[in-house]
Amino acid sequence: MTKRNENTTDASLRSRAEKVLPGGVYGHMNMKKLPSGYPQFMETGDGARITDVDGNEYIDFMCGWGPIVLGRQFEKVDESARAVFAKGDIFNGPGVEMVELAELMCETIPHADWALFGKNGTDATTACVTTARAATGRNTILIAVDAYHGAIPWCTPRLSGVTPEDRAHQVRFVFNDVESLKAAVAEAGDDFAAIIIAPVHQPLGLTQEYATAEFAQAARQLCDDNGALLILDEVRVGFRIDLKGSWDQFGVQPDLAAWSKAIANGYPLSAVTGTERLRESATSIYVTGSFWYSASSMAAAIATITQLRDTDALEQMRRVGTLLCAGLSAQAAKHGIDAQVSGPVQMPLLLFGGPGGVKLGELFAQFCIDNGVYLHPTHNWFVSAAHSESDIEKSLTVTDAAFASLNAAIERQDAMAAV
Amino acid sequence: MTKRNENTTDASLRSRAEKVLPGGVYGHMNMKKLPSGYPQFMETGDGARITDVDGNEYIDFMCGWGPIVLGRQFEKVDESARAVFAKGDIFNGPGVEMVELAELMCETIPHADWALFGKNGTDATTACVTTARAATGRNTILIAVDAYHGAIPWCTPRLSGVTPEDRAHQVRFVFNDVESLKAAVAEAGDDFAAIIIAPVHQPLGLTQEYATAEFAQAARQLCDDNGALLILDEVRVGFRIDLKGSWDQFGVQPDLAAWSKAIANGYPLSAVTGTERLRESATSIYVTGSFWYSASSMAAAIATITQLRDTDALEQMRRVGTLLCAGLSAQAAKHGIDAQVSGPVQMPLLLFGGPGGVKLGELFAQFCIDNGVYLHPTHNWFVSAAHSESDIEKSLTVTDAAFASLNAAIERQDAMAAV
């Protein structure tokens, strides 16, 4: 592998970026907090593999931080989008694709009686909250501690430039803690409009938690008992585990759901789905955007969802995700290293325990990136249907060596401490 | 022309849409408030022309409500985007295109020392406001009455689902009224963070107004005198009049500007540009989105801005826009009808005076859409560089007949009144 140093294309681009982009690169794709082996700029991708601007190839377990679910350059999806681009993409009204996609989502997702489309996950979560307030005539929204629901003032995780009023009418609860949720409902009182919650709790750098059936059912019941609405934020998890919704397995359907990321295998799109009784409220709010009616992303979404529905793509993600997670757990045990895999197998995270855990996670990630496996030390990973058993096998060979290198590092540290 | 009736593809799609999309279609592309001649669903477009799902072709003066600036299917732009799609579009970091586009904007736009990119115009205006609050440590934003700056709770024009706190720290002033702006500054007092303003005031259904030099300079001065920031919302106007910014002609540069719509000739992208002293504040806020790092739209933007910079595209828009506006004004005078064209010639609006003005505007628009000219009765229009002198000539033939039909309608009305 070409190491990141001053002679790489990546280093040269970072230096140019530093002059013309805030912080070099802004937002979640700024690599400054990651080990130095991580490339900032990428060049190309195919299937489960990506290549950086210096020509280094990686087996990719981030999938563009979620959007890639069938693999990169997935022909059926790209062909659908190309067909739209070839006739023009943005007109003075939507194309037939908007109707077809809404119909497909209403057929596929049990609670969905209607759908509307935006560009960002934040567009969708914000429209859900606004619709819930319009429908209930109440303002208070219940949100889990450490949950991520987007990056505008009401929800962005960093408070610079945010006013106290931007965060008004929010009550926090602890994910998977029914008593805490009940206390939040009591605090909201008569103003309880909605719970917004992700099906899986994936706080940065912390253990991932799938909601328990008990908790999901309690959330549904508390909403029903209090005339409030359940908003499921499927932006990160949606289209990876269950097309019927990530809480369908618990018999729980939300009133509103926000979707994005994997919905169109990388083409920019988000969606809100809702039940019949919220149709009028969704119609009463005003949400729109200059590019919200583009047909290309909707055509890509139709192709993506159809592929996920009609093939074993979801099963393939479960299969290779299980192999990956089982392999990592076995390796940690074999090397005697305190490390746990958490989260659904399709979007796992490996965290190291103990006071040196963060540092070990960085060393592990650095070893992997230097050896052609792109994973992340603190954010959950993403598996796609393009990941083969052979990709997992190759990756596990690298992670095995990474664990071994950690033991060597720990021994060196112990030796240093003993001197 | 195929009239809109129950046997059209459009009518069939409207009926399907009614079942699966809130309000049939949501947001600004819902056609229900327009005369019945307007198609809701579109099929294809080329140059200055678009075709609806029933095969009716129109000379298009809406340009997708702004994004199309070079004409539809403009090969240099589409080719740039295709080249990116062919290598994959969304990775785990941006491509070289992000750096190149930011460099191009910093070279082209005098105030720009950095740029960041989002997907919606609202992403850009919101990031401007957040950056301004972070930079000044103050909260109050001055906004013109009837101005449109986006469609999330702090700025959306419809208040359903919006809380009072969403609109906190906002003071209104009257566009082009220096005394009103001064009063707003006084009201904001020590908490005056920024003015956000569009270079051209384009309230729905009302006369368009370009800012006067005096007003633009006063806005700049009031910000400077009070340690506040000037945010220019170029989302609608940008890339149509002056690449240096729409107030450069007045010697006025903003501290921050929001861009979108025409930036990539239809590909989804928005941008914020800012001065050196705001770099740190822009770095301090957290804004991001799942698709904000896609290279395809950035490649399209590079091709679009380069084309606008290196050819007479802007001059062509000015030329054909002037022909169109002069022609409409002459026709109104010739037919003795009280109608005025307002706004920059590149984005004009024709409004009819008197108590029956709204109805006349609808009849005029209906006649035009029924005869192959797509304009709008209440929202400003958009001219592109693909509009030829011949397109304008053909369109003016239709508008001339539209004015004549109005006179016939007015005479009928007078005759009815006299009975």
Coordinates of N, CA and C in Angstrom, one line a residue, chain A residues 190-306:
Chain A
D190 N -49.5 16.8 28.4 CA -50.5 17.0 27.4 C -49.9 17.5 26.1
D191 N -48.6 17.8 26.0 CA -48.0 18.3 24.8 C -47.2 17.3 24.1
F192 N -47.4 16.0 24.4 CA -46.7 14.9 23.8 C -47.1 14.7 22.4
A193 N -46.3 15.1 21.4 CA -46.7 15.0 20.0 C -46.2 13.6 19.4
A194 N -44.9 13.3 19.7 CA -44.4 12.1 19.0 C -43.1 11.7 19.7
I195 N -42.8 10.4 19.5 CA -41.5 9.8 19.7 C -40.8 9.7 18.4
I196 N -39.6 10.2 18.2 CA -38.8 9.9 17.0 C -37.6 9.0 17.5
I197 N -37.5 7.9 16.8 CA -36.5 6.9 17.3 C -36.0 6.1 16.1
A198 N -34.7 5.8 16.2 CA -34.1 4.8 15.2 C -34.4 3.4 15.7
P199 N -34.6 2.5 14.7 CA -34.8 1.1 15.2 C -33.7 0.5 15.9
V200 N -32.5 0.9 15.5 CA -31.2 0.5 16.2 C -30.5 1.7 16.7
H201 N -30.1 1.6 17.9 CA -29.4 2.8 18.5 C -27.9 2.6 18.2
Q202 N -27.4 3.6 17.5 CA -26.0 3.5 16.9 C -25.2 4.8 17.3
P203 N -25.0 5.1 18.6 CA -24.3 6.3 18.9 C -22.8 6.1 18.6
L204 N -22.2 7.2 18.1 CA -20.8 7.2 17.7 C -19.9 6.7 18.9
G205 N -19.1 5.7 18.6 CA -18.1 5.2 19.5 C -18.6 4.4 20.7
L206 N -20.0 4.1 20.7 CA -20.5 3.3 21.8 C -21.2 2.0 21.2
T207 N -21.4 1.1 22.1 CA -22.0 -0.1 21.7 C -23.4 0.1 21.0
Q208 N -23.6 -0.6 19.9 CA -24.8 -0.5 19.2 C -25.9 -1.4 19.9
E209 N -27.1 -1.0 19.8 CA -28.2 -1.7 20.5 C -29.4 -1.8 19.5
Y210 N -29.8 -3.0 19.2 CA -31.1 -3.1 18.5 C -32.2 -2.9 19.6
A211 N -33.3 -2.3 19.2 CA -34.4 -2.2 20.2 C -34.9 -3.5 20.6
T212 N -35.2 -3.7 21.8 CA -35.9 -5.0 22.2 C -37.3 -5.0 21.8
A213 N -37.9 -6.1 21.6 CA -39.3 -6.2 21.3 C -40.2 -5.5 22.4
E214 N -39.8 -5.7 23.6 CA -40.5 -5.1 24.7 C -40.5 -3.6 24.6
F215 N -39.3 -3.0 24.3 CA -39.2 -1.6 24.2 C -40.0 -1.0 23.0
A216 N -39.8 -1.7 21.9 CA -40.5 -1.2 20.7 C -42.1 -1.2 20.9
Q217 N -42.5 -2.3 21.5 CA -44.0 -2.4 21.8 C -44.4 -1.4 22.8
A218 N -43.6 -1.1 23.8 CA -43.9 -0.1 24.8 C -44.0 1.3 24.2
A219 N -43.1 1.6 23.2 CA -43.1 2.9 22.6 C -44.4 3.0 21.8
R220 N -44.8 1.9 21.1 CA -46.0 2.0 20.3 C -47.2 2.2 21.2
Q221 N -47.2 1.5 22.3 CA -48.4 1.5 23.3 C -48.5 2.9 23.9
L222 N -47.3 3.5 24.3 CA -47.3 4.8 24.9 C -47.9 5.8 24.0
C223 N -47.5 5.7 22.7 CA -48.1 6.7 21.7 C -49.6 6.5 21.6
D224 N -50.0 5.3 21.5 CA -51.4 5.0 21.3 C -52.2 5.5 22.5
D225 N -51.7 5.2 23.7 CA -52.4 5.6 24.9 C -52.5 7.1 25.1
N226 N -51.6 7.8 24.5 CA -51.6 9.3 24.7 C -51.9 10.1 23.5
G227 N -52.4 9.5 22.5 CA -52.7 10.2 21.2 C -51.5 10.9 20.6
A228 N -50.4 10.2 20.8 CA -49.1 10.7 20.1 C -48.7 9.8 19.0
L229 N -47.7 10.2 18.2 CA -47.3 9.4 17.0 C -46.0 8.8 17.2
L230 N -45.8 7.7 16.6 CA -44.5 7.0 16.6 C -43.8 7.2 15.2
I231 N -42.6 7.9 15.3 CA -41.9 8.2 14.1 C -40.6 7.3 14.1
L232 N -40.5 6.4 13.1 CA -39.3 5.5 13.1 C -38.3 6.1 12.1
D233 N -37.1 6.4 12.6 CA -36.1 7.0 11.7 C -35.3 5.8 11.1
E234 N -35.7 5.4 9.9 CA -35.1 4.3 9.2 C -33.9 4.7 8.3
V235 N -33.5 6.0 8.4 CA -32.5 6.5 7.5 C -31.3 5.7 7.4
R236 N -30.8 5.2 8.5 CA -29.5 4.5 8.5 C -29.8 3.0 8.3
V237 N -30.8 2.5 8.9 CA -31.0 1.0 8.9 C -31.9 0.5 7.7
G238 N -32.8 1.4 7.3 CA -33.7 1.0 6.3 C -33.1 0.3 5.0
F239 N -33.9 -0.7 4.5 CA -33.5 -1.4 3.3 C -32.3 -2.3 3.5
R240 N -31.8 -2.5 4.7 CA -30.7 -3.4 5.0 C -31.2 -4.7 5.7
I241 N -32.3 -4.5 6.5 CA -32.7 -5.7 7.4 C -34.0 -6.2 7.0
D242 N -35.0 -5.4 6.8 CA -36.4 -5.9 6.5 C -37.1 -4.8 5.7
L243 N -37.6 -5.1 4.5 CA -38.3 -4.1 3.7 C -39.6 -3.7 4.4
K244 N -40.1 -4.5 5.3 CA -41.4 -4.1 5.9 C -41.2 -3.2 7.1
G245 N -39.9 -2.8 7.3 CA -39.6 -1.9 8.5 C -38.9 -2.7 9.5
S246 N -38.0 -2.0 10.2 CA -37.0 -2.7 11.1 C -37.7 -3.2 12.4
W247 N -38.9 -2.7 12.7 CA -39.6 -3.2 13.9 C -40.8 -4.1 13.5
D248 N -40.9 -4.4 12.2 CA -42.0 -5.3 11.8 C -41.9 -6.6 12.5
Q249 N -40.6 -7.1 12.7 CA -40.4 -8.4 13.4 C -41.0 -8.4 14.9
F250 N -41.2 -7.2 15.4 CA -41.8 -7.1 16.8 C -43.3 -6.8 16.7
G251 N -43.8 -6.9 15.5 CA -45.2 -6.5 15.3 C -45.5 -5.1 15.5
V252 N -44.5 -4.2 15.4 CA -44.7 -2.8 15.6 C -44.5 -2.0 14.3
Q253 N -45.5 -1.3 13.9 CA -45.5 -0.4 12.8 C -45.6 1.0 13.3
P254 N -44.8 1.9 12.7 CA -44.8 3.3 13.1 C -46.0 4.0 12.4
D255 N -46.3 5.3 12.8 CA -47.2 6.1 12.1 C -46.5 6.9 10.9
L256 N -45.3 7.2 11.2 CA -44.5 7.9 10.1 C -43.1 7.2 10.1
A257 N -42.5 7.2 9.0 CA -41.1 6.7 8.9 C -40.3 7.6 8.0
A258 N -39.0 7.8 8.3 CA -38.1 8.5 7.5 C -37.1 7.5 6.9
W259 N -36.9 7.7 5.6 CA -36.0 6.8 4.8 C -35.0 7.6 4.0
S260 N -33.8 7.0 3.8 CA -32.8 7.6 2.9 C -31.7 6.6 2.6
K261 N -30.5 7.1 2.7 CA -29.3 6.3 2.5 C -29.4 5.2 1.4
A262 N -29.8 4.0 1.8 CA -29.7 2.9 0.9 C -30.9 2.8 -0.1
I263 N -31.8 3.8 0.0 CA -33.1 3.7 -0.8 C -32.8 3.6 -2.3
A264 N -31.7 4.2 -2.8 CA -31.5 4.2 -4.3 C -30.1 3.8 -4.6
N265 N -29.5 3.0 -3.7 CA -28.1 2.5 -3.9 C -27.1 3.6 -4.3
G266 N -27.3 4.8 -3.7 CA -26.3 5.8 -3.8 C -26.8 7.1 -4.5
Y267 N -27.9 7.0 -5.2 CA -28.5 8.2 -5.8 C -29.2 9.0 -4.7
P268 N -29.1 10.3 -4.8 CA -29.6 11.1 -3.7 C -31.1 11.1 -3.6
L269 N -31.6 10.6 -2.5 CA -33.1 10.5 -2.3 C -33.4 10.3 -0.8
S270 N -34.4 10.9 -0.3 CA -35.0 10.5 1.0 C -36.5 10.4 0.9
A271 N -37.1 9.8 1.8 CA -38.6 9.6 1.8 C -39.2 9.6 3.1
V272 N -40.4 10.1 3.2 CA -41.3 9.9 4.3 C -42.4 9.0 3.9
T273 N -42.8 8.0 4.8 CA -44.0 7.3 4.6 C -44.9 7.5 5.8
G274 N -46.2 7.4 5.6 CA -47.1 7.6 6.7 C -48.4 6.9 6.5
T275 N -49.2 6.9 7.5 CA -50.5 6.2 7.5 C -51.6 7.1 7.0
E276 N -52.7 6.5 6.7 CA -53.9 7.2 6.1 C -54.3 8.5 6.9
R277 N -54.3 8.3 8.3 CA -54.8 9.4 9.1 C -53.9 10.6 9.1
L278 N -52.7 10.4 8.6 CA -51.7 11.5 8.6 C -51.6 12.2 7.2
R279 N -52.4 11.7 6.3 CA -52.3 12.2 4.9 C -52.6 13.7 4.8
E280 N -53.7 14.1 5.6 CA -54.1 15.5 5.5 C -53.0 16.4 6.2
S281 N -52.5 15.9 7.3 CA -51.4 16.7 7.9 C -50.2 16.8 7.1
A282 N -49.8 15.7 6.4 CA -48.7 15.8 5.5 C -48.9 16.7 4.3
T283 N -50.2 16.8 3.9 CA -50.5 17.7 2.9 C -50.5 19.2 3.3
S284 N -50.8 19.4 4.6 CA -50.9 20.7 5.2 C -49.5 21.4 5.4
I285 N -48.5 20.6 5.5 CA -47.1 21.3 5.7 C -46.5 21.6 4.4
Y286 N -45.6 22.6 4.4 CA -45.0 23.0 3.1 C -43.5 22.6 3.2
V287 N -43.2 21.5 2.4 CA -41.8 21.1 2.3 C -41.5 20.9 0.8
T288 N -40.4 21.3 0.4 CA -40.0 21.1 -1.0 C -38.5 21.5 -1.2
G289 N -38.1 21.2 -2.4 CA -36.7 21.5 -2.7 C -36.5 21.6 -4.3
S290 N -35.5 22.3 -4.7 CA -35.3 22.5 -6.1 C -35.1 21.2 -6.9
F291 N -34.6 20.1 -6.2 CA -34.3 18.9 -6.9 C -35.1 17.7 -6.4
W292 N -36.2 18.0 -5.7 CA -36.9 16.9 -5.1 C -37.8 16.2 -6.1
Y293 N -37.9 16.7 -7.3 CA -38.8 16.1 -8.3 C -38.0 15.4 -9.4
S294 N -36.7 15.4 -9.3 CA -35.8 14.7 -10.3 C -36.2 13.2 -10.4
A295 N -36.3 12.8 -11.6 CA -36.8 11.4 -11.8 C -35.7 10.4 -11.7
S296 N -34.4 10.8 -11.9 CA -33.3 9.8 -11.9 C -33.2 9.1 -10.6
S297 N -33.2 9.8 -9.5 CA -33.0 9.1 -8.2 C -34.2 8.2 -7.9
M298 N -35.4 8.6 -8.4 CA -36.6 7.8 -8.1 C -36.6 6.5 -9.0
A299 N -36.1 6.6 -10.2 CA -35.9 5.5 -11.0 C -34.9 4.5 -10.4
A300 N -33.8 5.1 -9.8 CA -32.8 4.3 -9.1 C -33.4 3.6 -7.9
A301 N -34.3 4.3 -7.2 CA -34.9 3.7 -6.0 C -35.8 2.6 -6.4
I302 N -36.6 2.7 -7.5 CA -37.5 1.7 -7.9 C -36.7 0.4 -8.2
A303 N -35.6 0.6 -8.9 CA -34.7 -0.5 -9.3 C -34.1 -1.2 -8.0
T304 N -33.7 -0.3 -7.1 CA -33.0 -0.8 -5.9 C -34.0 -1.6 -5.0
I305 N -35.2 -1.1 -4.7 CA -36.2 -1.7 -3.9 C -36.7 -3.0 -4.6
T306 N -36.9 -3.0 -5.9 CA -37.3 -4.1 -6.6 C -36.3 -5.3 -6.5

